Structures are given as structure tokens and as C-alpha cells.
Amino acid sequence: MTKCLLAAAAAMLLTACGGKTMIEADASRMVAASPSSPWLTVENKGGTVVTVKGLDAKAHVEVTPDIVSVIQAQLRTSLQPKYFTDLIIGCRNVDLSVTATPQADSPATTIDLQTDCRIVARGKVVAKGYRVRQSAPLNAAEPRLDVQVPSLLQSASRELADQLWADVIATGVQR
């Protein structure tokens, strides 16, 4: 009887996390929809798996094509309309973590994104580290991390784009 209850509890836990050890999150449409921007690059090891901490069991979300490609695509989408000649933006050392807080008063999933970027705007250079934190409400009964992780990557990338553009403007270079 005890073994049956333990097996049922384990099955419920797995169901809450999508029922798989690896949750697949397809972000290929986000990447394909972004414009080509050779002046903007994001470099890092091509990691595809994000570990979501804070749940009863760690959830592993595999992002397709890869995390850096999604971030770069979102930056291109946000910054391409603002581009001017002799603007180069390069980011590297991308680090991110995702945490879920299902037991909080307001359950949420939070992404913390850090990267080092260098902006060259018509010869003026800005190099610094950027930090972004974005949160989204979490349905603790059905986390849907396959949808939530790409969405958080998208919103964190947009905020990063805003911070980058603020530093481009701070150089004083006119478009």
C-alpha cells in the first residue's frame, strides 16, 4: 500500500513538470522571424538546456535551436529598426538562471540574464556588464515551462535591448 502511494505521488510530481525529464521548448519561429543583422552578435557556448530551480524536482528545459540564438534573434528584432551606419554591438559571456517559486504568495518564474557587451557607435566605445531580471506568473498546478522559458527569454532580451540602446544614445552619436 505504501509503495502504491509513493508511486502515485512520484507520478503526480512528474506530471506537474510535464511528465518528462527533458521538457522541449521550440523557439525556432522566434529565431527565423528575426532580421539578419551582421553588426550585432551574441557569442557563447551553444547551450540548449536551462535548469529551472525551485520546483520539487529540477526541471530541464531544452530550448531549440539554442539559448544564445534566441537572445540574439530577439536583440536583432528589437534593435534593427534603430540601426545606423557604423554601429557594432557584440555580447559574450551570457549567463542565465531560471527559478520557480510555486509556494510563494504570488507564484512566479524568474529569469536572471547577465552578459558583457561592447558597443562601438561611430568610433565611440562603451563596454560593460548588463543584468536583466524578468518574472512571469506561474500556475503551480501546470507550470508549462515549455512556453514560459522562451517567453521569459524573449522579455529579458527585449529589456537587454532597451539597456543597450540607452547606452548607444548615451554616446551622443546622432542617427
mmCIF file of the C-alpha atoms, coordinates in Angstrom:
data_MODEL
# 
_entry.id   MODEL 
# 
loop_
_atom_site.group_PDB 
_atom_site.id 
_atom_site.type_symbol 
_atom_site.label_atom_id 
_atom_site.label_alt_id 
_atom_site.label_comp_id 
_atom_site.label_asym_id 
_atom_site.label_entity_id 
_atom_site.label_seq_id 
_atom_site.pdbx_PDB_ins_code 
_atom_site.Cartn_x 
_atom_site.Cartn_y 
_atom_site.Cartn_z 
_atom_site.occupancy 
_atom_site.B_iso_or_equiv 
_atom_site.pdbx_formal_charge 
_atom_site.auth_seq_id 
_atom_site.auth_comp_id 
_atom_site.auth_asym_id 
_atom_site.auth_atom_id 
_atom_site.pdbx_PDB_model_num 
ATOM 1   C CA . MET A 1 1   ? 0.000  0.000  0.000   1.00 0.00 ? 1   MET A CA 1 
ATOM 2   C CA . THR A 1 2   ? 2.785  2.453  0.898   1.00 0.00 ? 2   THR A CA 1 
ATOM 3   C CA . LYS A 1 3   ? 4.625  1.642  -2.325  1.00 0.00 ? 3   LYS A CA 1 
ATOM 4   C CA . CYS A 1 4   ? 1.486  2.383  -4.335  1.00 0.00 ? 4   CYS A CA 1 
ATOM 5   C CA . LEU A 1 5   ? 1.076  5.763  -2.637  1.00 0.00 ? 5   LEU A CA 1 
ATOM 6   C CA . LEU A 1 6   ? 4.728  6.634  -3.259  1.00 0.00 ? 6   LEU A CA 1 
ATOM 7   C CA . ALA A 1 7   ? 4.432  5.625  -6.910  1.00 0.00 ? 7   ALA A CA 1 
ATOM 8   C CA . ALA A 1 8   ? 1.286  7.749  -7.298  1.00 0.00 ? 8   ALA A CA 1 
ATOM 9   C CA . ALA A 1 9   ? 2.982  10.748 -5.655  1.00 0.00 ? 9   ALA A CA 1 
ATOM 10  C CA . ALA A 1 10  ? 6.001  10.402 -7.950  1.00 0.00 ? 10  ALA A CA 1 
ATOM 11  C CA . ALA A 1 11  ? 3.748  10.208 -10.989 1.00 0.00 ? 11  ALA A CA 1 
ATOM 12  C CA . MET A 1 12  ? 1.920  13.371 -9.903  1.00 0.00 ? 12  MET A CA 1 
ATOM 13  C CA . LEU A 1 13  ? 5.228  15.211 -9.478  1.00 0.00 ? 13  LEU A CA 1 
ATOM 14  C CA . LEU A 1 14  ? 6.360  14.192 -12.945 1.00 0.00 ? 14  LEU A CA 1 
ATOM 15  C CA . THR A 1 15  ? 3.024  15.218 -14.401 1.00 0.00 ? 15  THR A CA 1 
ATOM 16  C CA . ALA A 1 16  ? 3.353  18.666 -12.820 1.00 0.00 ? 16  ALA A CA 1 
ATOM 17  C CA . CYS A 1 17  ? 6.685  19.128 -14.611 1.00 0.00 ? 17  CYS A CA 1 
ATOM 18  C CA . GLY A 1 18  ? 5.407  17.990 -17.975 1.00 0.00 ? 18  GLY A CA 1 
ATOM 19  C CA . GLY A 1 19  ? 5.871  14.256 -17.407 1.00 0.00 ? 19  GLY A CA 1 
ATOM 20  C CA . LYS A 1 20  ? 9.353  14.163 -18.928 1.00 0.00 ? 20  LYS A CA 1 
ATOM 21  C CA . THR A 1 21  ? 12.871 14.535 -17.657 1.00 0.00 ? 21  THR A CA 1 
ATOM 22  C CA . MET A 1 22  ? 13.562 16.938 -20.513 1.00 0.00 ? 22  MET A CA 1 
ATOM 23  C CA . ILE A 1 23  ? 10.902 19.494 -21.453 1.00 0.00 ? 23  ILE A CA 1 
ATOM 24  C CA . GLU A 1 24  ? 11.194 20.661 -25.064 1.00 0.00 ? 24  GLU A CA 1 
ATOM 25  C CA . ALA A 1 25  ? 10.712 24.352 -25.819 1.00 0.00 ? 25  ALA A CA 1 
ATOM 26  C CA . ASP A 1 26  ? 10.672 25.225 -29.510 1.00 0.00 ? 26  ASP A CA 1 
ATOM 27  C CA . ALA A 1 27  ? 11.787 28.813 -30.146 1.00 0.00 ? 27  ALA A CA 1 
ATOM 28  C CA . SER A 1 28  ? 12.762 28.300 -33.782 1.00 0.00 ? 28  SER A CA 1 
ATOM 29  C CA . ARG A 1 29  ? 9.964  30.591 -35.024 1.00 0.00 ? 29  ARG A CA 1 
ATOM 30  C CA . MET A 1 30  ? 11.341 33.455 -32.918 1.00 0.00 ? 30  MET A CA 1 
ATOM 31  C CA . VAL A 1 31  ? 14.777 32.958 -34.455 1.00 0.00 ? 31  VAL A CA 1 
ATOM 32  C CA . ALA A 1 32  ? 13.508 32.552 -38.017 1.00 0.00 ? 32  ALA A CA 1 
ATOM 33  C CA . ALA A 1 33  ? 11.381 35.716 -37.781 1.00 0.00 ? 33  ALA A CA 1 
ATOM 34  C CA . SER A 1 34  ? 14.308 37.950 -36.801 1.00 0.00 ? 34  SER A CA 1 
ATOM 35  C CA . PRO A 1 35  ? 16.121 40.056 -39.405 1.00 0.00 ? 35  PRO A CA 1 
ATOM 36  C CA . SER A 1 36  ? 19.703 39.468 -40.481 1.00 0.00 ? 36  SER A CA 1 
ATOM 37  C CA . SER A 1 37  ? 21.992 41.848 -38.602 1.00 0.00 ? 37  SER A CA 1 
ATOM 38  C CA . PRO A 1 38  ? 25.723 41.161 -39.067 1.00 0.00 ? 38  PRO A CA 1 
ATOM 39  C CA . TRP A 1 39  ? 26.510 44.219 -36.909 1.00 0.00 ? 39  TRP A CA 1 
ATOM 40  C CA . LEU A 1 40  ? 25.007 42.524 -33.832 1.00 0.00 ? 40  LEU A CA 1 
ATOM 41  C CA . THR A 1 41  ? 26.444 39.322 -32.366 1.00 0.00 ? 41  THR A CA 1 
ATOM 42  C CA . VAL A 1 42  ? 25.919 37.323 -29.216 1.00 0.00 ? 42  VAL A CA 1 
ATOM 43  C CA . GLU A 1 43  ? 28.623 34.763 -28.540 1.00 0.00 ? 43  GLU A CA 1 
ATOM 44  C CA . ASN A 1 44  ? 28.698 31.986 -26.002 1.00 0.00 ? 44  ASN A CA 1 
ATOM 45  C CA . LYS A 1 45  ? 28.800 28.244 -25.871 1.00 0.00 ? 45  LYS A CA 1 
ATOM 46  C CA . GLY A 1 46  ? 25.728 26.944 -27.695 1.00 0.00 ? 46  GLY A CA 1 
ATOM 47  C CA . GLY A 1 47  ? 23.903 25.688 -24.603 1.00 0.00 ? 47  GLY A CA 1 
ATOM 48  C CA . THR A 1 48  ? 20.397 24.413 -25.149 1.00 0.00 ? 48  THR A CA 1 
ATOM 49  C CA . VAL A 1 49  ? 19.321 23.248 -21.680 1.00 0.00 ? 49  VAL A CA 1 
ATOM 50  C CA . VAL A 1 50  ? 18.019 25.511 -18.908 1.00 0.00 ? 50  VAL A CA 1 
ATOM 51  C CA . THR A 1 51  ? 17.591 24.034 -15.448 1.00 0.00 ? 51  THR A CA 1 
ATOM 52  C CA . VAL A 1 52  ? 14.619 25.501 -13.608 1.00 0.00 ? 52  VAL A CA 1 
ATOM 53  C CA . LYS A 1 53  ? 15.328 25.546 -9.892  1.00 0.00 ? 53  LYS A CA 1 
ATOM 54  C CA . GLY A 1 54  ? 12.807 25.881 -7.092  1.00 0.00 ? 54  GLY A CA 1 
ATOM 55  C CA . LEU A 1 55  ? 10.409 23.090 -8.042  1.00 0.00 ? 55  LEU A CA 1 
ATOM 56  C CA . ASP A 1 56  ? 10.152 19.864 -6.052  1.00 0.00 ? 56  ASP A CA 1 
ATOM 57  C CA . ALA A 1 57  ? 12.229 18.213 -8.755  1.00 0.00 ? 57  ALA A CA 1 
ATOM 58  C CA . LYS A 1 58  ? 14.571 20.176 -11.034 1.00 0.00 ? 58  LYS A CA 1 
ATOM 59  C CA . ALA A 1 59  ? 13.059 20.660 -14.454 1.00 0.00 ? 59  ALA A CA 1 
ATOM 60  C CA . HIS A 1 60  ? 15.311 20.691 -17.510 1.00 0.00 ? 60  HIS A CA 1 
ATOM 61  C CA . VAL A 1 61  ? 14.027 22.718 -20.453 1.00 0.00 ? 61  VAL A CA 1 
ATOM 62  C CA . GLU A 1 62  ? 15.717 22.156 -23.807 1.00 0.00 ? 62  GLU A CA 1 
ATOM 63  C CA . VAL A 1 63  ? 15.465 25.289 -25.937 1.00 0.00 ? 63  VAL A CA 1 
ATOM 64  C CA . THR A 1 64  ? 15.629 24.790 -29.702 1.00 0.00 ? 64  THR A CA 1 
ATOM 65  C CA . PRO A 1 65  ? 17.708 25.957 -31.601 1.00 0.00 ? 65  PRO A CA 1 
ATOM 66  C CA . ASP A 1 66  ? 19.825 27.211 -28.637 1.00 0.00 ? 66  ASP A CA 1 
ATOM 67  C CA . ILE A 1 67  ? 19.613 29.867 -25.942 1.00 0.00 ? 67  ILE A CA 1 
ATOM 68  C CA . VAL A 1 68  ? 22.146 32.288 -27.451 1.00 0.00 ? 68  VAL A CA 1 
ATOM 69  C CA . SER A 1 69  ? 20.425 32.155 -30.854 1.00 0.00 ? 69  SER A CA 1 
ATOM 70  C CA . VAL A 1 70  ? 17.111 33.081 -29.229 1.00 0.00 ? 70  VAL A CA 1 
ATOM 71  C CA . ILE A 1 71  ? 18.670 36.010 -27.337 1.00 0.00 ? 71  ILE A CA 1 
ATOM 72  C CA . GLN A 1 72  ? 20.489 37.238 -30.455 1.00 0.00 ? 72  GLN A CA 1 
ATOM 73  C CA . ALA A 1 73  ? 17.333 36.971 -32.565 1.00 0.00 ? 73  ALA A CA 1 
ATOM 74  C CA . GLN A 1 74  ? 15.315 38.973 -30.064 1.00 0.00 ? 74  GLN A CA 1 
ATOM 75  C CA . LEU A 1 75  ? 18.023 41.646 -29.827 1.00 0.00 ? 75  LEU A CA 1 
ATOM 76  C CA . ARG A 1 76  ? 18.088 41.893 -33.629 1.00 0.00 ? 76  ARG A CA 1 
ATOM 77  C CA . THR A 1 77  ? 14.310 42.207 -33.781 1.00 0.00 ? 77  THR A CA 1 
ATOM 78  C CA . SER A 1 78  ? 14.331 44.999 -31.190 1.00 0.00 ? 78  SER A CA 1 
ATOM 79  C CA . LEU A 1 79  ? 17.383 46.915 -32.410 1.00 0.00 ? 79  LEU A CA 1 
ATOM 80  C CA . GLN A 1 80  ? 17.298 46.541 -36.216 1.00 0.00 ? 80  GLN A CA 1 
ATOM 81  C CA . PRO A 1 81  ? 14.802 49.416 -36.739 1.00 0.00 ? 81  PRO A CA 1 
ATOM 82  C CA . LYS A 1 82  ? 17.133 51.720 -34.755 1.00 0.00 ? 82  LYS A CA 1 
ATOM 83  C CA . TYR A 1 83  ? 20.321 50.744 -36.591 1.00 0.00 ? 83  TYR A CA 1 
ATOM 84  C CA . PHE A 1 84  ? 22.577 53.399 -38.114 1.00 0.00 ? 84  PHE A CA 1 
ATOM 85  C CA . THR A 1 85  ? 25.822 53.056 -40.075 1.00 0.00 ? 85  THR A CA 1 
ATOM 86  C CA . ASP A 1 86  ? 28.978 52.310 -38.110 1.00 0.00 ? 86  ASP A CA 1 
ATOM 87  C CA . LEU A 1 87  ? 27.140 50.715 -35.171 1.00 0.00 ? 87  LEU A CA 1 
ATOM 88  C CA . ILE A 1 88  ? 28.503 47.426 -33.856 1.00 0.00 ? 88  ILE A CA 1 
ATOM 89  C CA . ILE A 1 89  ? 27.209 45.578 -30.793 1.00 0.00 ? 89  ILE A CA 1 
ATOM 90  C CA . GLY A 1 90  ? 28.835 42.394 -29.541 1.00 0.00 ? 90  GLY A CA 1 
ATOM 91  C CA . CYS A 1 91  ? 27.855 40.482 -26.416 1.00 0.00 ? 91  CYS A CA 1 
ATOM 92  C CA . ARG A 1 92  ? 29.564 37.482 -24.828 1.00 0.00 ? 92  ARG A CA 1 
ATOM 93  C CA . ASN A 1 93  ? 29.747 35.540 -21.572 1.00 0.00 ? 93  ASN A CA 1 
ATOM 94  C CA . VAL A 1 94  ? 25.988 35.042 -21.456 1.00 0.00 ? 94  VAL A CA 1 
ATOM 95  C CA . ASP A 1 95  ? 24.871 33.557 -18.162 1.00 0.00 ? 95  ASP A CA 1 
ATOM 96  C CA . LEU A 1 96  ? 21.303 32.872 -17.168 1.00 0.00 ? 96  LEU A CA 1 
ATOM 97  C CA . SER A 1 97  ? 19.368 31.147 -14.459 1.00 0.00 ? 97  SER A CA 1 
ATOM 98  C CA . VAL A 1 98  ? 15.678 30.365 -14.119 1.00 0.00 ? 98  VAL A CA 1 
ATOM 99  C CA . THR A 1 99  ? 13.948 29.958 -10.773 1.00 0.00 ? 99  THR A CA 1 
ATOM 100 C CA . ALA A 1 100 ? 10.379 28.992 -9.964  1.00 0.00 ? 100 ALA A CA 1 
ATOM 101 C CA . THR A 1 101 ? 8.679  29.931 -6.719  1.00 0.00 ? 101 THR A CA 1 
ATOM 102 C CA . PRO A 1 102 ? 5.478  27.840 -6.681  1.00 0.00 ? 102 PRO A CA 1 
ATOM 103 C CA . GLN A 1 103 ? 4.972  28.165 -2.895  1.00 0.00 ? 103 GLN A CA 1 
ATOM 104 C CA . ALA A 1 104 ? 5.092  31.993 -2.804  1.00 0.00 ? 104 ALA A CA 1 
ATOM 105 C CA . ASP A 1 105 ? 2.019  34.173 -2.286  1.00 0.00 ? 105 ASP A CA 1 
ATOM 106 C CA . SER A 1 106 ? 2.286  35.063 -5.964  1.00 0.00 ? 106 SER A CA 1 
ATOM 107 C CA . PRO A 1 107 ? 3.826  32.028 -7.694  1.00 0.00 ? 107 PRO A CA 1 
ATOM 108 C CA . ALA A 1 108 ? 6.250  33.125 -10.403 1.00 0.00 ? 108 ALA A CA 1 
ATOM 109 C CA . THR A 1 109 ? 9.049  32.031 -12.672 1.00 0.00 ? 109 THR A CA 1 
ATOM 110 C CA . THR A 1 110 ? 12.031 34.386 -12.815 1.00 0.00 ? 110 THR A CA 1 
ATOM 111 C CA . ILE A 1 111 ? 14.891 34.607 -15.297 1.00 0.00 ? 111 ILE A CA 1 
ATOM 112 C CA . ASP A 1 112 ? 18.181 36.325 -14.477 1.00 0.00 ? 112 ASP A CA 1 
ATOM 113 C CA . LEU A 1 113 ? 20.280 37.152 -17.535 1.00 0.00 ? 113 LEU A CA 1 
ATOM 114 C CA . GLN A 1 114 ? 23.809 38.549 -17.435 1.00 0.00 ? 114 GLN A CA 1 
ATOM 115 C CA . THR A 1 115 ? 26.160 39.358 -20.284 1.00 0.00 ? 115 THR A CA 1 
ATOM 116 C CA . ASP A 1 116 ? 29.148 41.518 -21.151 1.00 0.00 ? 116 ASP A CA 1 
ATOM 117 C CA . CYS A 1 117 ? 28.622 43.742 -24.191 1.00 0.00 ? 117 CYS A CA 1 
ATOM 118 C CA . ARG A 1 118 ? 30.717 46.129 -26.223 1.00 0.00 ? 118 ARG A CA 1 
ATOM 119 C CA . ILE A 1 119 ? 29.108 48.882 -28.260 1.00 0.00 ? 119 ILE A CA 1 
ATOM 120 C CA . VAL A 1 120 ? 31.020 50.763 -30.948 1.00 0.00 ? 120 VAL A CA 1 
ATOM 121 C CA . ALA A 1 121 ? 28.986 53.705 -32.240 1.00 0.00 ? 121 ALA A CA 1 
ATOM 122 C CA . ARG A 1 122 ? 30.907 55.602 -34.937 1.00 0.00 ? 122 ARG A CA 1 
ATOM 123 C CA . GLY A 1 123 ? 34.149 55.150 -33.048 1.00 0.00 ? 123 GLY A CA 1 
ATOM 124 C CA . LYS A 1 124 ? 32.821 55.762 -29.530 1.00 0.00 ? 124 LYS A CA 1 
ATOM 125 C CA . VAL A 1 125 ? 33.105 52.666 -27.357 1.00 0.00 ? 125 VAL A CA 1 
ATOM 126 C CA . VAL A 1 126 ? 31.023 51.508 -24.398 1.00 0.00 ? 126 VAL A CA 1 
ATOM 127 C CA . ALA A 1 127 ? 31.908 48.216 -22.710 1.00 0.00 ? 127 ALA A CA 1 
ATOM 128 C CA . LYS A 1 128 ? 30.070 46.994 -19.635 1.00 0.00 ? 128 LYS A CA 1 
ATOM 129 C CA . GLY A 1 129 ? 28.168 44.180 -17.994 1.00 0.00 ? 129 GLY A CA 1 
ATOM 130 C CA . TYR A 1 130 ? 24.391 44.040 -18.206 1.00 0.00 ? 130 TYR A CA 1 
ATOM 131 C CA . ARG A 1 131 ? 21.932 42.368 -15.845 1.00 0.00 ? 131 ARG A CA 1 
ATOM 132 C CA . VAL A 1 132 ? 18.285 41.732 -16.557 1.00 0.00 ? 132 VAL A CA 1 
ATOM 133 C CA . ARG A 1 133 ? 15.601 40.127 -14.402 1.00 0.00 ? 133 ARG A CA 1 
ATOM 134 C CA . GLN A 1 134 ? 12.143 39.260 -15.696 1.00 0.00 ? 134 GLN A CA 1 
ATOM 135 C CA . SER A 1 135 ? 9.305  37.381 -13.994 1.00 0.00 ? 135 SER A CA 1 
ATOM 136 C CA . ALA A 1 136 ? 6.063  35.823 -15.129 1.00 0.00 ? 136 ALA A CA 1 
ATOM 137 C CA . PRO A 1 137 ? 3.173  34.369 -13.139 1.00 0.00 ? 137 PRO A CA 1 
ATOM 138 C CA . LEU A 1 138 ? 3.414  30.622 -12.564 1.00 0.00 ? 138 LEU A CA 1 
ATOM 139 C CA . ASN A 1 139 ? 0.496  28.230 -12.489 1.00 0.00 ? 139 ASN A CA 1 
ATOM 140 C CA . ALA A 1 140 ? 1.865  25.830 -9.866  1.00 0.00 ? 140 ALA A CA 1 
ATOM 141 C CA . ALA A 1 141 ? -0.640 23.135 -10.861 1.00 0.00 ? 141 ALA A CA 1 
ATOM 142 C CA . GLU A 1 142 ? 0.506  23.188 -14.519 1.00 0.00 ? 142 GLU A CA 1 
ATOM 143 C CA . PRO A 1 143 ? 3.834  25.044 -14.917 1.00 0.00 ? 143 PRO A CA 1 
ATOM 144 C CA . ARG A 1 144 ? 4.021  24.944 -18.788 1.00 0.00 ? 144 ARG A CA 1 
ATOM 145 C CA . LEU A 1 145 ? 7.756  25.623 -18.732 1.00 0.00 ? 145 LEU A CA 1 
ATOM 146 C CA . ASP A 1 146 ? 7.930  24.758 -22.446 1.00 0.00 ? 146 ASP A CA 1 
ATOM 147 C CA . VAL A 1 147 ? 6.071  28.031 -23.122 1.00 0.00 ? 147 VAL A CA 1 
ATOM 148 C CA . GLN A 1 148 ? 7.218  30.081 -20.161 1.00 0.00 ? 148 GLN A CA 1 
ATOM 149 C CA . VAL A 1 149 ? 11.004 29.747 -20.621 1.00 0.00 ? 149 VAL A CA 1 
ATOM 150 C CA . PRO A 1 150 ? 11.017 31.026 -24.255 1.00 0.00 ? 150 PRO A CA 1 
ATOM 151 C CA . SER A 1 151 ? 8.651  33.821 -23.237 1.00 0.00 ? 151 SER A CA 1 
ATOM 152 C CA . LEU A 1 152 ? 10.976 34.842 -20.397 1.00 0.00 ? 152 LEU A CA 1 
ATOM 153 C CA . LEU A 1 153 ? 13.968 34.692 -22.755 1.00 0.00 ? 153 LEU A CA 1 
ATOM 154 C CA . GLN A 1 154 ? 12.082 36.968 -25.133 1.00 0.00 ? 154 GLN A CA 1 
ATOM 155 C CA . SER A 1 155 ? 11.124 39.554 -22.495 1.00 0.00 ? 155 SER A CA 1 
ATOM 156 C CA . ALA A 1 156 ? 14.605 39.522 -20.901 1.00 0.00 ? 156 ALA A CA 1 
ATOM 157 C CA . SER A 1 157 ? 16.170 40.035 -24.342 1.00 0.00 ? 157 SER A CA 1 
ATOM 158 C CA . ARG A 1 158 ? 13.873 42.980 -25.034 1.00 0.00 ? 158 ARG A CA 1 
ATOM 159 C CA . GLU A 1 159 ? 14.851 44.603 -21.740 1.00 0.00 ? 159 GLU A CA 1 
ATOM 160 C CA . LEU A 1 160 ? 18.529 43.980 -22.579 1.00 0.00 ? 160 LEU A CA 1 
ATOM 161 C CA . ALA A 1 161 ? 17.942 45.646 -25.973 1.00 0.00 ? 161 ALA A CA 1 
ATOM 162 C CA . ASP A 1 162 ? 16.470 48.680 -24.190 1.00 0.00 ? 162 ASP A CA 1 
ATOM 163 C CA . GLN A 1 163 ? 19.520 48.907 -21.920 1.00 0.00 ? 163 GLN A CA 1 
ATOM 164 C CA . LEU A 1 164 ? 21.895 48.546 -24.877 1.00 0.00 ? 164 LEU A CA 1 
ATOM 165 C CA . TRP A 1 165 ? 20.063 51.225 -26.842 1.00 0.00 ? 165 TRP A CA 1 
ATOM 166 C CA . ALA A 1 166 ? 20.177 53.599 -23.853 1.00 0.00 ? 166 ALA A CA 1 
ATOM 167 C CA . ASP A 1 167 ? 23.964 53.214 -23.859 1.00 0.00 ? 167 ASP A CA 1 
ATOM 168 C CA . VAL A 1 168 ? 24.102 53.785 -27.630 1.00 0.00 ? 168 VAL A CA 1 
ATOM 169 C CA . ILE A 1 169 ? 22.205 57.060 -27.140 1.00 0.00 ? 169 ILE A CA 1 
ATOM 170 C CA . ALA A 1 170 ? 24.475 57.957 -24.204 1.00 0.00 ? 170 ALA A CA 1 
ATOM 171 C CA . THR A 1 171 ? 27.461 58.002 -26.588 1.00 0.00 ? 171 THR A CA 1 
ATOM 172 C CA . GLY A 1 172 ? 25.962 61.167 -28.113 1.00 0.00 ? 172 GLY A CA 1 
ATOM 173 C CA . VAL A 1 173 ? 26.166 59.815 -31.655 1.00 0.00 ? 173 VAL A CA 1 
ATOM 174 C CA . GLN A 1 174 ? 23.324 61.006 -33.874 1.00 0.00 ? 174 GLN A CA 1 
ATOM 175 C CA . ARG A 1 175 ? 21.481 58.571 -36.117 1.00 0.00 ? 175 ARG A CA 1 
# 
